[in-house]
Amino acid sequence: MKKVLITGFEPFGDYKFNPTMDIVDWNNGRTITGAEEIIGMVLPATYFGPFLKVSKFIDEEKPDAIISLGLSSSIHSIRIETLFRNKMFSKYSDAHGYKPNGVRIDKSIGSTKTLTPLIETLMLKEQLMNNGIVPEISKDAGTFICNSLGYQITKKITDQNLPIKYIFIHIPWTDDYKSRVQLEPGKIFLEKEVVYNAIDILIKYI
């Protein structure tokens, strides 16, 4: 069976909720076609803690694929991240109160400025579009904890030449949070069914 790890984050910044936690909890222990073993993992909203947990899981469980989920309230669709930067900077402190100002994630000499996950992005985009979901393709994952996790996982897979398919997806707020979250003008709630269907497709085809 294909072993798929799906990760989400605890709430961060001023948020009391994070819809990626719901997606992870829903998928933990599921299978879609009977050929997948899906493991859900909720990660702390810190710069380095999430990678330590995922790295240990990789070493012990050897997953075939990893799908990381992050929340971005400023996007209008599912967003596939295709580039991670070796940089940490944000208006938010992480859950440990750490607020770096342009610090590198990997401080070793000759560390790579950017990393691209080795994944068939266009194929996955096509599968989503075949199901009526039009994703965004992004070359800027930001410089907060999502980018940090994406960079570190991609680096581990690349450095160790691991046979793991990896993708990072940002999602907007889902519409089941309308009564609990007040969004700024220009930001949207995306239908929960659309988001969950998109994740099912990614799990199936990654």
mmCIF file of C-alpha atoms in Angstrom:
data_model
loop_
_atom_site.group_PDB
_atom_site.id
_atom_site.type_symbol
_atom_site.label_atom_id
_atom_site.label_comp_id
_atom_site.label_asym_id
_atom_site.label_seq_id
_atom_site.Cartn_x
_atom_site.Cartn_y
_atom_site.Cartn_z
ATOM 1 C CA MET A 1 0.000 0.000 0.000
ATOM 2 C CA LYS A 2 1.078 3.567 -0.658
ATOM 3 C CA LYS A 3 1.847 5.281 2.644
ATOM 4 C CA VAL A 4 0.875 8.969 2.583
ATOM 5 C CA LEU A 5 1.643 11.417 5.385
ATOM 6 C CA ILE A 6 -0.547 14.509 5.467
ATOM 7 C CA THR A 7 0.419 17.356 7.791
ATOM 8 C CA GLY A 8 -1.291 20.495 9.050
ATOM 9 C CA PHE A 9 -0.559 23.168 11.620
ATOM 10 C CA GLU A 10 -1.898 24.273 14.965
ATOM 11 C CA PRO A 11 -3.291 27.850 15.103
ATOM 12 C CA PHE A 12 -0.737 30.634 14.726
ATOM 13 C CA GLY A 13 -0.543 34.388 15.225
ATOM 14 C CA ASP A 14 -3.881 35.842 16.299
ATOM 15 C CA TYR A 15 -5.889 32.914 14.945
ATOM 16 C CA LYS A 16 -7.736 30.602 17.323
ATOM 17 C CA PHE A 17 -8.400 28.017 14.618
ATOM 18 C CA ASN A 18 -6.644 26.387 11.688
ATOM 19 C CA PRO A 19 -8.683 24.436 9.111
ATOM 20 C CA THR A 20 -5.660 22.329 8.175
ATOM 21 C CA MET A 21 -6.047 20.588 11.549
ATOM 22 C CA ASP A 22 -9.543 19.468 10.576
ATOM 23 C CA ILE A 23 -8.306 18.081 7.262
ATOM 24 C CA VAL A 24 -5.517 16.150 8.968
ATOM 25 C CA ASP A 25 -7.859 14.739 11.609
ATOM 26 C CA TRP A 26 -10.407 13.744 8.954
ATOM 27 C CA ASN A 27 -7.827 11.932 6.835
ATOM 28 C CA ASN A 28 -5.935 10.153 9.592
ATOM 29 C CA GLY A 29 -6.536 6.436 9.190
ATOM 30 C CA ARG A 30 -8.561 6.811 5.987
ATOM 31 C CA THR A 31 -8.074 5.204 2.618
ATOM 32 C CA ILE A 32 -9.584 6.486 -0.619
ATOM 33 C CA THR A 33 -9.192 3.625 -3.077
ATOM 34 C CA GLY A 34 -8.081 0.935 -0.657
ATOM 35 C CA ALA A 35 -4.514 1.278 -1.930
ATOM 36 C CA GLU A 36 -3.456 4.071 0.438
ATOM 37 C CA GLU A 37 -2.554 4.195 4.088
ATOM 38 C CA ILE A 38 -3.086 7.800 5.190
ATOM 39 C CA ILE A 39 -1.463 9.125 8.344
ATOM 40 C CA GLY A 40 -2.389 12.560 9.688
ATOM 41 C CA MET A 41 0.002 14.682 11.723
ATOM 42 C CA VAL A 42 -0.772 18.059 13.322
ATOM 43 C CA LEU A 43 2.397 20.101 13.733
ATOM 44 C CA PRO A 44 3.315 22.923 16.108
ATOM 45 C CA ALA A 45 3.347 26.416 14.630
ATOM 46 C CA THR A 46 7.098 26.867 15.004
ATOM 47 C CA TYR A 47 9.984 27.276 12.578
ATOM 48 C CA PHE A 48 11.878 24.079 13.405
ATOM 49 C CA GLY A 49 9.625 21.865 15.542
ATOM 50 C CA PRO A 50 7.481 20.633 12.622
ATOM 51 C CA PHE A 51 10.437 19.382 10.627
ATOM 52 C CA LEU A 52 11.850 17.467 13.591
ATOM 53 C CA LYS A 53 8.591 15.522 13.863
ATOM 54 C CA VAL A 54 8.308 14.897 10.124
ATOM 55 C CA SER A 55 11.984 13.965 9.802
ATOM 56 C CA LYS A 56 11.632 11.357 12.545
ATOM 57 C CA PHE A 57 8.542 9.963 10.831
ATOM 58 C CA ILE A 58 10.407 9.744 7.518
ATOM 59 C CA ASP A 59 13.283 7.858 9.116
ATOM 60 C CA GLU A 60 11.039 5.411 10.981
ATOM 61 C CA GLU A 61 8.037 4.938 8.681
ATOM 62 C CA LYS A 62 9.492 5.640 5.204
ATOM 63 C CA PRO A 63 6.398 7.156 3.589
ATOM 64 C CA ASP A 64 5.912 7.121 -0.175
ATOM 65 C CA ALA A 65 4.473 10.624 -0.233
ATOM 66 C CA ILE A 66 4.000 13.669 1.995
ATOM 67 C CA ILE A 67 1.373 16.361 1.571
ATOM 68 C CA SER A 68 1.901 19.419 3.772
ATOM 69 C CA LEU A 69 -0.972 21.835 4.314
ATOM 70 C CA GLY A 70 -0.788 25.443 5.400
ATOM 71 C CA LEU A 71 -3.356 28.204 5.871
ATOM 72 C CA SER A 72 -3.164 31.427 3.862
ATOM 73 C CA SER A 73 -6.098 33.778 4.331
ATOM 74 C CA SER A 74 -5.102 35.943 1.356
ATOM 75 C CA ILE A 75 -5.533 33.339 -1.418
ATOM 76 C CA HIS A 76 -8.658 32.468 -3.384
ATOM 77 C CA SER A 77 -8.108 28.819 -4.293
ATOM 78 C CA ILE A 78 -5.950 25.797 -3.532
ATOM 79 C CA ARG A 79 -2.350 26.952 -4.023
ATOM 80 C CA ILE A 80 0.485 24.594 -4.917
ATOM 81 C CA GLU A 81 3.880 25.848 -3.746
ATOM 82 C CA THR A 82 6.769 25.155 -6.111
ATOM 83 C CA LEU A 83 9.604 27.140 -4.509
ATOM 84 C CA PHE A 84 10.917 27.458 -0.958
ATOM 85 C CA ARG A 85 13.415 30.079 0.207
ATOM 86 C CA ASN A 86 16.204 29.740 2.738
ATOM 87 C CA LYS A 87 14.822 32.605 4.785
ATOM 88 C CA MET A 88 12.709 33.186 7.907
ATOM 89 C CA PHE A 89 10.772 36.401 8.360
ATOM 90 C CA SER A 90 7.199 37.241 9.349
ATOM 91 C CA LYS A 91 4.938 39.742 11.079
ATOM 92 C CA TYR A 92 3.957 36.879 13.410
ATOM 93 C CA SER A 93 6.060 35.266 16.096
ATOM 94 C CA ASP A 94 5.911 31.491 16.081
ATOM 95 C CA ALA A 95 4.359 29.529 18.958
ATOM 96 C CA HIS A 96 7.622 29.769 20.898
ATOM 97 C CA GLY A 97 7.767 33.551 20.519
ATOM 98 C CA TYR A 98 10.559 33.368 17.934
ATOM 99 C CA LYS A 99 10.387 36.187 15.382
ATOM 100 C CA PRO A 100 13.394 36.069 13.040
ATOM 101 C CA ASN A 101 14.170 39.012 10.815
ATOM 102 C CA GLY A 102 15.576 37.596 7.598
ATOM 103 C CA VAL A 103 17.538 34.747 9.206
ATOM 104 C CA ARG A 104 18.492 31.749 7.057
ATOM 105 C CA ILE A 105 16.885 28.389 7.769
ATOM 106 C CA ASP A 106 20.040 26.528 6.812
ATOM 107 C CA LYS A 107 23.067 28.485 8.017
ATOM 108 C CA SER A 108 25.684 26.072 6.713
ATOM 109 C CA ILE A 109 28.295 27.324 4.249
ATOM 110 C CA GLY A 110 27.081 27.039 0.673
ATOM 111 C CA SER A 111 23.470 26.416 1.668
ATOM 112 C CA THR A 112 21.006 26.646 -1.194
ATOM 113 C CA LYS A 113 19.005 29.887 -1.448
ATOM 114 C CA THR A 114 15.943 28.205 -2.958
ATOM 115 C CA LEU A 115 14.682 24.648 -3.306
ATOM 116 C CA THR A 116 12.057 23.139 -5.586
ATOM 117 C CA PRO A 117 10.249 19.933 -4.586
ATOM 118 C CA LEU A 118 10.540 17.131 -7.128
ATOM 119 C CA ILE A 119 6.870 16.564 -7.883
ATOM 120 C CA GLU A 120 4.796 16.330 -11.051
ATOM 121 C CA THR A 121 3.047 19.644 -10.440
ATOM 122 C CA LEU A 122 1.455 19.933 -13.875
ATOM 123 C CA MET A 123 0.004 16.434 -13.663
ATOM 124 C CA LEU A 124 -1.519 17.127 -10.258
ATOM 125 C CA LYS A 125 -2.856 20.468 -11.491
ATOM 126 C CA GLU A 126 -4.462 18.695 -14.446
ATOM 127 C CA GLN A 127 -6.092 16.120 -12.178
ATOM 128 C CA LEU A 128 -7.554 18.906 -10.035
ATOM 129 C CA MET A 129 -8.822 20.785 -13.079
ATOM 130 C CA ASN A 130 -10.398 17.609 -14.458
ATOM 131 C CA ASN A 131 -12.502 17.638 -11.298
ATOM 132 C CA GLY A 132 -13.505 21.277 -11.598
ATOM 133 C CA ILE A 133 -10.902 22.660 -9.177
ATOM 134 C CA VAL A 134 -8.629 25.381 -10.542
ATOM 135 C CA PRO A 135 -5.508 25.635 -8.358
ATOM 136 C CA GLU A 136 -3.008 28.445 -8.176
ATOM 137 C CA ILE A 137 0.646 27.641 -8.859
ATOM 138 C CA SER A 138 2.972 29.672 -6.675
ATOM 139 C CA LYS A 139 6.707 30.356 -6.664
ATOM 140 C CA ASP A 140 6.572 32.172 -3.342
ATOM 141 C CA ALA A 141 5.731 30.171 -0.202
ATOM 142 C CA GLY A 142 6.441 33.206 1.965
ATOM 143 C CA THR A 143 9.018 33.220 4.743
ATOM 144 C CA PHE A 144 6.965 31.993 7.705
ATOM 145 C CA ILE A 145 6.691 28.471 9.146
ATOM 146 C CA CYS A 146 5.106 26.967 6.005
ATOM 147 C CA ASN A 147 8.098 27.942 3.900
ATOM 148 C CA SER A 148 10.444 26.750 6.638
ATOM 149 C CA LEU A 149 8.857 23.301 6.714
ATOM 150 C CA GLY A 150 8.772 23.060 2.922
ATOM 151 C CA TYR A 151 12.432 24.013 2.641
ATOM 152 C CA GLN A 152 13.593 21.574 5.306
ATOM 153 C CA ILE A 153 11.600 18.600 4.012
ATOM 154 C CA THR A 154 12.670 19.250 0.427
ATOM 155 C CA LYS A 155 16.298 19.525 1.557
ATOM 156 C CA LYS A 156 16.139 16.209 3.424
ATOM 157 C CA ILE A 157 14.544 14.406 0.478
ATOM 158 C CA THR A 158 17.080 15.909 -1.946
ATOM 159 C CA ASP A 159 20.179 15.463 0.210
ATOM 160 C CA GLN A 160 19.356 11.850 1.074
ATOM 161 C CA ASN A 161 17.973 11.026 -2.387
ATOM 162 C CA LEU A 162 14.813 9.649 -0.821
ATOM 163 C CA PRO A 163 12.058 8.136 -3.009
ATOM 164 C CA ILE A 164 9.414 10.396 -1.474
ATOM 165 C CA LYS A 165 6.995 12.562 -3.441
ATOM 166 C CA TYR A 166 6.420 15.855 -1.663
ATOM 167 C CA ILE A 167 3.987 18.695 -2.174
ATOM 168 C CA PHE A 168 3.048 21.738 -0.098
ATOM 169 C CA ILE A 169 -0.453 23.151 -0.455
ATOM 170 C CA HIS A 170 -1.831 26.392 0.949
ATOM 171 C CA ILE A 171 -5.576 26.618 1.461
ATOM 172 C CA PRO A 172 -7.834 29.574 2.337
ATOM 173 C CA TRP A 173 -10.363 29.422 5.150
ATOM 174 C CA THR A 174 -13.129 26.883 4.583
ATOM 175 C CA ASP A 175 -16.745 28.047 4.712
ATOM 176 C CA ASP A 176 -17.545 26.077 7.875
ATOM 177 C CA TYR A 177 -15.625 28.803 9.743
ATOM 178 C CA LYS A 178 -17.858 31.676 8.609
ATOM 179 C CA SER A 179 -19.513 32.035 12.004
ATOM 180 C CA ARG A 180 -16.217 31.838 13.901
ATOM 181 C CA VAL A 181 -13.742 33.892 11.886
ATOM 182 C CA GLN A 182 -13.971 37.507 10.768
ATOM 183 C CA LEU A 183 -12.061 38.033 7.525
ATOM 184 C CA GLU A 184 -10.740 41.312 6.176
ATOM 185 C CA PRO A 185 -12.231 42.736 2.945
ATOM 186 C CA GLY A 186 -10.999 40.891 -0.154
ATOM 187 C CA LYS A 187 -10.445 37.603 1.648
ATOM 188 C CA ILE A 188 -12.720 34.629 1.068
ATOM 189 C CA PHE A 189 -14.083 31.416 2.467
ATOM 190 C CA LEU A 190 -13.756 28.477 0.071
ATOM 191 C CA GLU A 191 -16.330 25.702 0.134
ATOM 192 C CA LYS A 192 -15.206 22.939 2.484
ATOM 193 C CA GLU A 193 -16.290 20.291 -0.018
ATOM 194 C CA VAL A 194 -13.992 21.768 -2.681
ATOM 195 C CA VAL A 195 -10.976 21.745 -0.369
ATOM 196 C CA TYR A 196 -11.593 18.218 0.891
ATOM 197 C CA ASN A 197 -12.153 16.910 -2.638
ATOM 198 C CA ALA A 198 -8.887 18.536 -3.728
ATOM 199 C CA ILE A 199 -6.990 16.803 -0.940
ATOM 200 C CA ASP A 200 -8.547 13.450 -1.892
ATOM 201 C CA ILE A 201 -7.383 13.946 -5.484
ATOM 202 C CA LEU A 202 -3.854 14.834 -4.398
ATOM 203 C CA ILE A 203 -3.664 11.832 -2.090
ATOM 204 C CA LYS A 204 -4.873 9.566 -4.884
ATOM 205 C CA TYR A 205 -2.531 10.809 -7.604
ATOM 206 C CA ILE A 206 0.621 11.941 -5.813
#
